């Protein structure tokens, strides 16, 4: 997979103990490159990564993108996370939020939800494998490179995954127009929030296997929100409550 | 301006007392069109609009989009709203929320913010005219046709517009990482919320002319949220508070 752009490279260079395997980093051979690019070349070399210098046209050919900013990164396959590995690793007591995407198909939405999820402190993103967007260079770009900072779990059998989540103490909340208004929901400590396909929403059987349906009340003249907007609203509302809850607990603790 | 798609046509047909001027609606001449399209053709004729039947290829040429779904709409220029007309029309006492975009440049972000704003009950969207995305067919599409349901105010002189807002009782809140956490802000009844450019944020002078800077606290490892995600979070938090506030007022009213 070929990625491009300076911010993506910066994110990759900043990762610690990562399972991301960079094959090589390709830089432009243009004369008089700016100091930021020179700095990035040095930093990439210092990390022990393979550096190659190519013409801007070759970078465009490899990345299929003209706006590569003089930087193209070749990656081995995207390192997805195994569901069992994630669930076995996670602490059984701690507050946790997991995002589950049921056949979200637009790469722009997937990238946007990943960026928002990392910013909101979500612990992992699970994505169905059939009829769903997967992690592509376009998704990496829309996520602003943040996809490398969160486990992405591919889910083949969603029914079995939902059972596993329940077995690990997660409560499953599926978004649906008929659900309880989100600001009236009292969330469990462990939350798996399901967002559905752009046209059809969360599938019926997936909803039936969830613990609660949650809605975002909106103007009557509007049919639906974009799924990335819904995710931003619900995930940051959950974050707000965790912060406020932790603060009020702190303030009632005797000094 | 050529628009396309069945949902956009449905939104246009559903508008009342609109200042949107449809020149003509073009449908595909394919045999065996589905019943939804037949229904749309009839409905368009019933509204007294000019209907033309063309080949799918001609529809693609006009709309520059293959996925036109057999429907292309020719519109006269987009009907922007004048700032003074909007401010003179709006009630001086009522709660109001206005969105102001300071040089937002990505059409996808503009369309997404419009869709979210209409769903959240925002009263108008003001957009700067220089270095900014304007209403194009791409924006209409991303807005899911909702751009026709909200006044869009072009703003040439932002300093003067900010003064006008203040003169009309609006408090101006500009989004900025250094601001007060949004959940600690006590909003005025009349709120103008400013969101900034994708790379640079709200410009310094625009912030200096605002009443308060507002931030969305997020994970330290993340630089920023996408502007459309920020808008979704802040506008629906404001909506939530208005709904909850109105309900608690109702519940304390003697029966």
Coordinates of C-alpha atoms in Angstrom, one line a residue:
Chain A
X1 CA 0.0 0.0 0.0
X2 CA 1.4 3.4 -1.0
X3 CA 0.6 6.4 1.3
X4 CA 1.5 10.0 0.7
X5 CA 1.8 13.3 2.5
X6 CA 4.0 14.8 5.2
X7 CA 1.5 14.5 8.0
X8 CA 1.1 10.8 7.4
X9 CA 4.9 10.3 7.5
X10 CA 5.1 12.4 10.7
X11 CA 2.4 10.2 12.3
X12 CA 4.3 7.1 11.3
X13 CA 7.6 8.3 12.5
X14 CA 6.1 9.3 15.9
X15 CA 4.6 5.8 16.6
X16 CA 6.2 3.7 19.4
X17 CA 6.2 -0.1 19.6
X18 CA 4.1 -0.2 16.5
X19 CA 3.2 -3.2 14.4
X20 CA 3.2 -0.9 11.3
X21 CA 5.8 -2.2 8.8
X22 CA 7.2 0.6 6.6
X23 CA 9.0 -0.9 3.6
X24 CA 10.5 2.3 2.3
X25 CA 10.0 6.1 2.2
X26 CA 10.3 7.8 -1.1
X27 CA 11.2 11.5 -1.3
X28 CA 11.2 13.9 -4.3
X29 CA 14.5 14.7 -6.0
X30 CA 13.6 18.3 -6.7
X31 CA 16.3 20.8 -6.1
X32 CA 15.9 23.4 -3.3
X33 CA 13.4 21.4 -1.3
X34 CA 12.2 23.2 1.8
X35 CA 13.8 22.8 5.2
X36 CA 10.8 20.8 6.5
X37 CA 11.4 18.1 3.9
X38 CA 15.1 18.0 4.6
X39 CA 14.3 17.5 8.2
X40 CA 11.9 14.7 7.4
X41 CA 14.5 12.9 5.3
X42 CA 17.0 13.1 8.1
X43 CA 14.5 11.9 10.7
X44 CA 13.4 9.0 8.4
X45 CA 17.1 7.9 8.0
X46 CA 17.7 8.3 11.8
X47 CA 14.8 5.8 12.4
X48 CA 16.7 3.3 10.3
X49 CA 14.1 3.3 7.5
X50 CA 15.0 2.8 3.9
X51 CA 15.0 6.1 2.0
X52 CA 14.9 6.5 -1.8
X53 CA 14.9 9.7 -3.8
X54 CA 12.7 9.8 -7.0
X55 CA 11.3 12.3 -9.4
X56 CA 8.0 14.0 -8.5
X57 CA 6.5 12.2 -11.5
X58 CA 7.4 8.8 -10.2
X59 CA 6.0 9.7 -6.8
X60 CA 2.8 10.7 -8.5
X61 CA 2.7 7.4 -10.4
X62 CA 3.2 5.2 -7.3
X63 CA 0.8 7.1 -5.1
X64 CA -1.7 7.9 -7.8
X65 CA -1.9 11.4 -6.3
X66 CA -0.4 14.6 -7.5
X67 CA -0.5 16.3 -4.1
X68 CA 2.0 14.0 -2.5
X69 CA 4.0 16.9 -1.0
X70 CA 7.2 15.2 -2.1
X71 CA 6.6 12.2 0.3
X72 CA 5.4 8.7 -0.6
X73 CA 5.5 5.8 1.9
X74 CA 5.3 2.1 1.0
X75 CA 3.7 0.1 3.7
X76 CA 3.3 -3.7 4.0
X77 CA -0.4 -4.6 4.4
X78 CA -2.4 -2.7 6.9
X79 CA -2.0 -4.4 10.3
X80 CA -5.5 -5.2 11.4
X81 CA -6.0 -6.3 15.0
X82 CA -7.5 -9.7 16.0
X83 CA -10.8 -9.5 18.0
X84 CA -9.7 -12.0 20.6
X85 CA -6.3 -10.4 21.0
X86 CA -7.9 -7.1 21.7
X87 CA -10.5 -8.4 24.1
X88 CA -8.0 -10.5 26.0
X89 CA -5.7 -7.5 26.4
X90 CA -8.2 -5.0 27.6
X91 CA -8.7 -4.5 31.3
X92 CA -12.0 -5.9 32.7
X93 CA -12.8 -3.1 35.1
X94 CA -11.8 0.1 33.2
X95 CA -14.2 2.4 31.3
X96 CA -14.0 1.5 27.6
X97 CA -15.6 2.7 24.4
X98 CA -15.6 0.6 21.2
X99 CA -17.0 1.7 17.9
X100 CA -18.5 -0.9 15.6
X101 CA -19.3 -0.1 12.0
X102 CA -22.0 -2.2 10.4
X103 CA -21.4 -2.0 6.6
X104 CA -20.2 1.6 6.4
X105 CA -19.3 1.9 2.8
X106 CA -18.0 5.4 2.1
X107 CA -14.2 5.6 2.6
X108 CA -14.6 9.3 3.5
X109 CA -17.0 8.4 6.3
X110 CA -14.7 5.6 7.6
X111 CA -11.7 7.9 7.6
X112 CA -13.7 10.7 9.4
X113 CA -15.0 8.3 12.0
X114 CA -11.5 7.0 12.7
X115 CA -10.1 10.5 13.2
X116 CA -13.0 11.5 15.5
X117 CA -12.7 8.2 17.4
X118 CA -9.0 8.6 18.2
X119 CA -9.7 12.3 19.3
X120 CA -12.5 11.1 21.5
X121 CA -10.4 8.4 23.2
X122 CA -12.2 5.4 21.7
X123 CA -10.3 2.1 22.4
X124 CA -10.8 0.3 19.1
X125 CA -12.8 0.3 15.9
X126 CA -14.4 -2.8 14.6
X127 CA -15.5 -3.0 10.9
X128 CA -17.6 -5.6 9.2
X129 CA -15.7 -7.3 6.3
X130 CA -18.5 -7.7 3.8
X131 CA -20.0 -4.7 1.9
X132 CA -17.8 -2.4 3.9
X133 CA -15.0 0.2 3.3
X134 CA -11.6 -1.1 4.3
X135 CA -8.4 0.7 5.2
X136 CA -7.1 2.2 1.9
X137 CA -4.8 5.1 1.2
X138 CA -7.9 7.4 0.9
X139 CA -9.1 6.3 4.3
X140 CA -5.6 6.9 5.8
X141 CA -5.6 10.4 4.4
X142 CA -9.1 11.4 5.6
X143 CA -8.1 10.0 9.1
X144 CA -5.2 12.5 9.1
X145 CA -2.9 9.5 9.7
X146 CA -4.6 8.7 13.0
X147 CA -5.7 5.2 11.8
X148 CA -2.2 4.0 13.0
X149 CA -3.1 5.1 16.5
X150 CA -6.1 2.8 17.1
X151 CA -6.7 -1.0 16.8
X152 CA -8.9 -1.8 13.8
X153 CA -10.7 -5.1 14.1
X154 CA -12.1 -6.8 11.0
X155 CA -15.3 -8.7 11.9
X156 CA -16.5 -11.5 9.7
X157 CA -19.2 -12.9 11.9
X158 CA -21.0 -10.0 13.6
X159 CA -23.3 -12.2 15.6
X160 CA -20.4 -14.0 17.2
X161 CA -18.5 -10.8 17.8
X162 CA -21.5 -9.2 19.6
X163 CA -21.7 -12.3 21.8
X164 CA -18.0 -12.0 22.6
X165 CA -18.4 -8.3 23.5
X166 CA -21.3 -9.2 25.9
X167 CA -19.1 -12.0 27.4
X168 CA -16.5 -9.3 28.0
X169 CA -18.8 -7.0 29.9
X170 CA -19.6 -4.6 27.0
X171 CA -23.1 -3.3 26.6
X172 CA -24.1 -2.8 23.0
X173 CA -25.8 0.4 21.9
X174 CA -27.0 0.5 18.3
X175 CA -27.9 3.9 16.7
X176 CA -31.4 4.0 15.3
X177 CA -34.0 6.7 14.8
X178 CA -36.5 4.9 16.9
X179 CA -34.1 4.7 19.9
X180 CA -33.9 6.5 23.2
X181 CA -32.6 10.1 23.0
X182 CA -28.8 9.8 23.6
X183 CA -28.8 12.4 26.3
X184 CA -31.2 10.2 28.3
X185 CA -29.1 7.1 28.1
X186 CA -27.2 6.0 31.2
X187 CA -24.2 4.2 29.7
X188 CA -22.5 1.2 31.2
X189 CA -18.8 1.5 31.8
X190 CA -18.1 -0.7 28.8
X191 CA -19.8 0.7 25.7
X192 CA -19.8 -0.7 22.2
X193 CA -21.5 1.8 19.9
X194 CA -22.8 0.6 16.5
X195 CA -23.2 2.9 13.5
X196 CA -24.8 1.6 10.3
X197 CA -24.6 1.8 6.6
X198 CA -25.1 5.2 4.9
X199 CA -28.5 4.3 3.3
X200 CA -29.9 1.5 5.4
X201 CA -28.6 2.2 8.9
X202 CA -27.8 -0.7 11.3
X203 CA -29.3 -4.0 10.1
X204 CA -32.4 -5.4 11.8
X205 CA -30.7 -8.6 13.3
X206 CA -27.7 -6.5 14.5
X207 CA -30.1 -4.2 16.3
X208 CA -32.0 -7.2 17.8
X209 CA -28.8 -8.5 19.3
X210 CA -28.0 -5.1 20.9
X211 CA -28.9 -4.0 24.4
X212 CA -30.3 -0.6 23.6
X213 CA -31.2 1.5 20.6
X214 CA -30.0 5.1 20.8
X215 CA -31.2 8.1 18.7
X216 CA -30.1 11.6 18.0
X217 CA -33.2 13.8 18.0
X218 CA -33.2 16.3 15.2
X219 CA -35.4 18.7 13.2
X220 CA -38.5 16.9 11.8
X221 CA -37.8 18.2 8.3
X222 CA -34.6 16.2 8.2
X223 CA -34.4 12.4 7.5
X224 CA -31.0 11.6 8.9
X225 CA -27.6 12.8 9.8
X226 CA -24.4 11.7 8.0
X227 CA -22.9 8.7 9.9
X228 CA -19.7 10.5 10.6
X229 CA -21.6 13.4 12.2
X230 CA -23.6 11.0 14.3
X231 CA -20.4 9.4 15.5
X232 CA -18.9 12.8 16.4
X233 CA -22.0 13.7 18.4
X234 CA -22.3 10.5 20.4
X235 CA -18.6 9.8 21.0
X236 CA -17.9 13.3 22.3
X237 CA -21.1 13.3 24.4
X238 CA -19.8 10.1 26.0
X239 CA -16.3 11.7 26.4
X240 CA -17.9 14.8 28.0
X241 CA -19.7 12.7 30.5
X242 CA -16.7 10.6 31.4
X243 CA -14.6 13.8 32.0
X244 CA -17.4 15.5 34.0
X245 CA -18.1 12.3 36.0
X246 CA -14.4 11.9 36.8
X247 CA -14.1 15.5 37.9
X248 CA -17.2 15.4 40.1
X249 CA -15.9 12.2 41.7
X250 CA -12.5 13.9 42.3
X251 CA -14.2 17.0 43.8
X252 CA -16.2 14.9 46.4
X253 CA -13.1 13.0 47.5
X254 CA -11.9 14.2 50.9
X255 CA -8.6 16.0 50.6
Chain B
X1 CA -26.2 25.2 -12.1
X2 CA -27.0 21.6 -12.8
X3 CA -27.9 19.4 -9.9
X4 CA -28.6 15.7 -10.0
X5 CA -30.1 12.9 -8.0
X6 CA -33.5 11.8 -6.8
X7 CA -33.2 13.0 -3.2
X8 CA -32.2 16.5 -4.3
X9 CA -35.3 16.7 -6.6
X10 CA -37.5 15.4 -3.7
X11 CA -36.1 18.2 -1.4
X12 CA -36.8 20.8 -4.1
X13 CA -40.3 19.6 -4.8
X14 CA -41.1 19.6 -1.1
X15 CA -40.1 23.2 -0.6
X16 CA -42.8 25.8 0.2
X17 CA -42.7 29.5 -0.6
X18 CA -39.2 29.1 -1.8
X19 CA -37.0 31.5 -3.6
X20 CA -35.3 28.6 -5.4
X21 CA -35.9 29.0 -9.2
X22 CA -35.9 25.7 -11.1
X23 CA -35.4 26.3 -14.8
X24 CA -36.2 22.7 -15.9
X25 CA -36.0 19.1 -14.7
X26 CA -34.4 16.5 -17.1
X27 CA -35.3 12.8 -16.8
X28 CA -33.8 9.8 -18.5
X29 CA -35.5 8.4 -21.6
X30 CA -34.5 4.8 -20.7
X31 CA -37.3 2.2 -21.2
X32 CA -38.7 0.4 -18.2
X33 CA -37.8 3.1 -15.7
X34 CA -38.8 2.2 -12.1
X35 CA -42.0 3.3 -10.5
X36 CA -40.2 5.8 -8.2
X37 CA -38.9 7.7 -11.3
X38 CA -42.4 7.6 -12.9
X39 CA -43.8 9.1 -9.7
X40 CA -41.2 11.8 -9.7
X41 CA -41.9 12.8 -13.3
X42 CA -45.6 13.1 -12.5
X43 CA -45.0 15.1 -9.4
X44 CA -42.6 17.4 -11.2
X45 CA -45.2 18.0 -13.9
X46 CA -48.0 18.6 -11.3
X47 CA -45.9 21.3 -9.7
X48 CA -45.9 23.1 -13.1
X49 CA -42.2 22.7 -13.7
X50 CA -40.8 22.2 -17.2
X51 CA -39.9 18.5 -17.8
X52 CA -37.6 17.2 -20.5
X53 CA -36.7 13.7 -21.4
X54 CA -33.1 13.0 -22.5
X55 CA -30.7 10.1 -23.0
X56 CA -28.7 9.0 -19.9
X57 CA -25.5 10.1 -21.8
X58 CA -26.8 13.7 -22.2
X59 CA -27.8 13.7 -18.5
X60 CA -24.2 12.7 -17.6
X61 CA -22.8 15.4 -19.9
X62 CA -24.9 18.1 -18.4
X63 CA -24.4 17.1 -14.7
X64 CA -20.8 15.9 -15.2
X65 CA -21.8 12.9 -13.0
X66 CA -22.5 9.4 -14.0
X67 CA -24.6 8.6 -10.9
X68 CA -27.4 11.0 -11.7
X69 CA -30.1 8.4 -11.0
X70 CA -31.9 9.5 -14.1
X71 CA -32.6 13.0 -12.7
X72 CA -30.9 16.3 -13.5
X73 CA -32.2 19.6 -12.4
X74 CA -31.2 22.9 -13.9
X75 CA -31.4 25.8 -11.4
X76 CA -30.9 29.5 -11.8
X77 CA -28.1 30.9 -9.6
X78 CA -28.2 29.7 -6.0
X79 CA -30.3 32.2 -4.0
X80 CA -28.1 33.6 -1.3
X81 CA -29.7 35.6 1.5
X82 CA -28.7 39.2 2.4
X83 CA -27.3 39.7 5.9
X84 CA -29.5 42.7 6.6
X85 CA -32.6 41.0 5.3
X86 CA -32.0 38.0 7.6
X87 CA -31.2 40.1 10.7
X88 CA -34.2 42.4 10.2
X89 CA -36.5 39.4 9.8
X90 CA -35.4 37.5 12.9
X91 CA -37.2 37.9 16.2
X92 CA -35.2 39.9 18.8
X93 CA -36.3 37.8 21.8
X94 CA -36.2 34.2 20.6
X95 CA -33.3 31.7 21.1
X96 CA -31.2 31.6 17.9
X97 CA -28.1 29.9 16.6
X98 CA -26.1 31.1 13.6
X99 CA -23.1 29.4 12.1
X100 CA -20.3 31.5 10.6
X101 CA -17.6 29.8 8.5
X102 CA -14.3 31.7 8.3
X103 CA -12.7 30.6 5.1
X104 CA -13.8 27.0 5.1
X105 CA -12.4 25.7 1.8
X106 CA -13.4 22.1 1.3
X107 CA -16.8 21.7 -0.4
X108 CA -17.2 18.4 1.4
X109 CA -16.9 20.1 4.8
X110 CA -19.2 22.9 3.7
X111 CA -21.9 20.4 2.6
X112 CA -21.5 18.4 5.7
X113 CA -21.8 21.4 8.0
X114 CA -24.9 22.6 6.2
X115 CA -26.6 19.1 6.6
X116 CA -25.7 19.0 10.3
X117 CA -26.8 22.6 10.8
X118 CA -30.2 22.1 9.3
X119 CA -30.7 18.9 11.4
X120 CA -29.6 20.8 14.6
X121 CA -32.1 23.6 13.9
X122 CA -29.5 26.3 13.1
X123 CA -31.2 29.5 11.8
X124 CA -28.7 30.5 9.1
X125 CA -25.2 29.9 7.8
X126 CA -22.9 32.8 7.0
X127 CA -19.9 32.1 4.7
X128 CA -17.0 34.4 4.0
X129 CA -16.7 35.2 0.2
X130 CA -12.9 35.2 -0.1
X131 CA -10.8 32.0 0.0
X132 CA -14.0 30.0 0.8
X133 CA -16.0 27.2 -0.7
X134 CA -19.3 28.4 -2.2
X135 CA -22.5 26.6 -3.0
X136 CA -21.8 24.3 -5.9
X137 CA -23.5 21.0 -7.1
X138 CA -21.0 19.0 -5.0
X139 CA -21.9 21.0 -1.9
X140 CA -25.6 20.5 -2.6
X141 CA -25.0 16.7 -2.9
X142 CA -23.1 16.4 0.3
X143 CA -25.7 18.5 2.1
X144 CA -28.3 15.9 1.0
X145 CA -30.3 18.7 -0.6
X146 CA -30.7 20.4 2.8
X147 CA -28.9 23.6 1.6
X148 CA -32.3 24.7 0.2
X149 CA -33.8 24.7 3.7
X150 CA -31.6 27.2 5.4
X151 CA -30.6 30.8 4.6
X152 CA -27.0 31.0 3.3
X153 CA -25.5 34.5 3.9
X154 CA -22.4 35.5 1.9
X155 CA -20.1 37.8 4.0
X156 CA -17.6 40.1 2.3
X157 CA -16.6 42.3 5.2
X158 CA -16.5 40.0 8.3
X159 CA -15.6 42.8 10.7
X160 CA -18.7 44.7 9.8
X161 CA -20.8 41.5 10.0
X162 CA -19.5 40.7 13.4
X163 CA -20.5 44.3 14.5
X164 CA -24.0 43.8 13.0
X165 CA -24.4 40.5 14.9
X166 CA -23.5 42.2 18.2
X167 CA -25.9 45.0 17.5
X168 CA -28.6 42.5 17.0
X169 CA -28.0 40.8 20.4
X170 CA -25.8 37.9 19.2
X171 CA -22.9 36.7 21.3
X172 CA -20.0 35.5 19.1
X173 CA -18.2 32.3 20.1
X174 CA -15.1 31.4 18.0
X175 CA -13.8 27.8 18.1
X176 CA -10.1 27.7 19.1
X177 CA -7.9 25.1 20.9
X178 CA -7.1 27.7 23.6
X179 CA -10.7 28.4 24.4
X180 CA -13.0 27.4 27.3
X181 CA -14.2 23.7 27.2
X182 CA -17.5 23.8 25.4
X183 CA -19.4 22.0 28.2
X184 CA -18.4 24.8 30.6
X185 CA -19.8 27.6 28.4
X186 CA -23.0 29.2 29.4
X187 CA -24.4 30.3 26.1
X188 CA -26.4 33.5 25.5
X189 CA -29.8 33.1 23.9
X190 CA -28.4 34.3 20.6
X191 CA -25.4 32.5 19.6
X192 CA -23.1 33.0 16.5
X193 CA -20.6 30.1 16.4
X194 CA -17.5 30.6 14.2
X195 CA -15.6 27.7 12.7
X196 CA -12.4 28.3 10.8
X197 CA -10.3 27.2 7.9
X198 CA -9.2 23.5 7.7
X199 CA -5.5 24.3 8.2
X200 CA -5.4 27.6 10.0
X201 CA -8.5 27.7 12.1
X202 CA -10.3 31.0 12.8
X203 CA -8.2 34.0 11.9
X204 CA -6.6 36.0 14.7
X205 CA -8.5 39.3 14.1
X206 CA -11.8 37.4 13.8
X207 CA -11.1 35.8 17.2
X208 CA -10.2 39.1 18.7
X209 CA -13.6 40.5 17.7
X210 CA -15.4 37.5 19.2
X211 CA -16.9 37.4 22.8
X212 CA -15.5 34.1 23.8
X213 CA -13.2 31.3 22.5
X214 CA -14.6 27.8 22.8
X215 CA -12.6 24.5 22.6
X216 CA -13.4 20.8 22.3
X217 CA -11.0 19.0 24.7
X218 CA -9.6 15.9 23.0
X219 CA -6.8 13.3 23.4
X220 CA -3.4 14.9 23.7
X221 CA -2.0 12.8 20.8
X222 CA -4.4 14.4 18.4
X223 CA -3.8 17.9 16.8
X224 CA -7.3 18.8 15.7
X225 CA -10.7 17.6 14.7
X226 CA -12.1 17.9 11.2
X227 CA -14.2 21.1 11.1
X228 CA -17.4 19.3 10.2
X229 CA -17.0 17.0 13.2
X230 CA -16.4 20.0 15.5
X231 CA -19.6 21.6 14.1
X232 CA -21.6 18.5 14.8
X233 CA -20.3 18.2 18.4
X234 CA -20.9 21.9 19.3
X235 CA -24.2 22.4 17.4
X236 CA -25.8 19.3 18.8
X237 CA -24.5 20.0 22.3
X238 CA -26.3 23.4 22.0
X239 CA -29.5 21.7 20.7
X240 CA -29.4 19.2 23.6
X241 CA -29.2 22.0 26.1
X242 CA -32.0 24.0 24.6
X243 CA -34.2 20.8 24.6
X244 CA -33.3 19.9 28.2
X245 CA -33.7 23.5 29.3
X246 CA -37.1 23.9 27.7
X247 CA -38.2 20.6 29.2
X248 CA -37.1 21.5 32.7
X249 CA -38.8 24.9 32.4
X250 CA -42.0 23.1 31.4
X251 CA -41.8 20.6 34.3
X252 CA -41.5 23.3 36.9
X253 CA -44.5 25.2 35.5
X254 CA -47.5 24.8 37.9
X255 CA -50.1 22.6 36.2

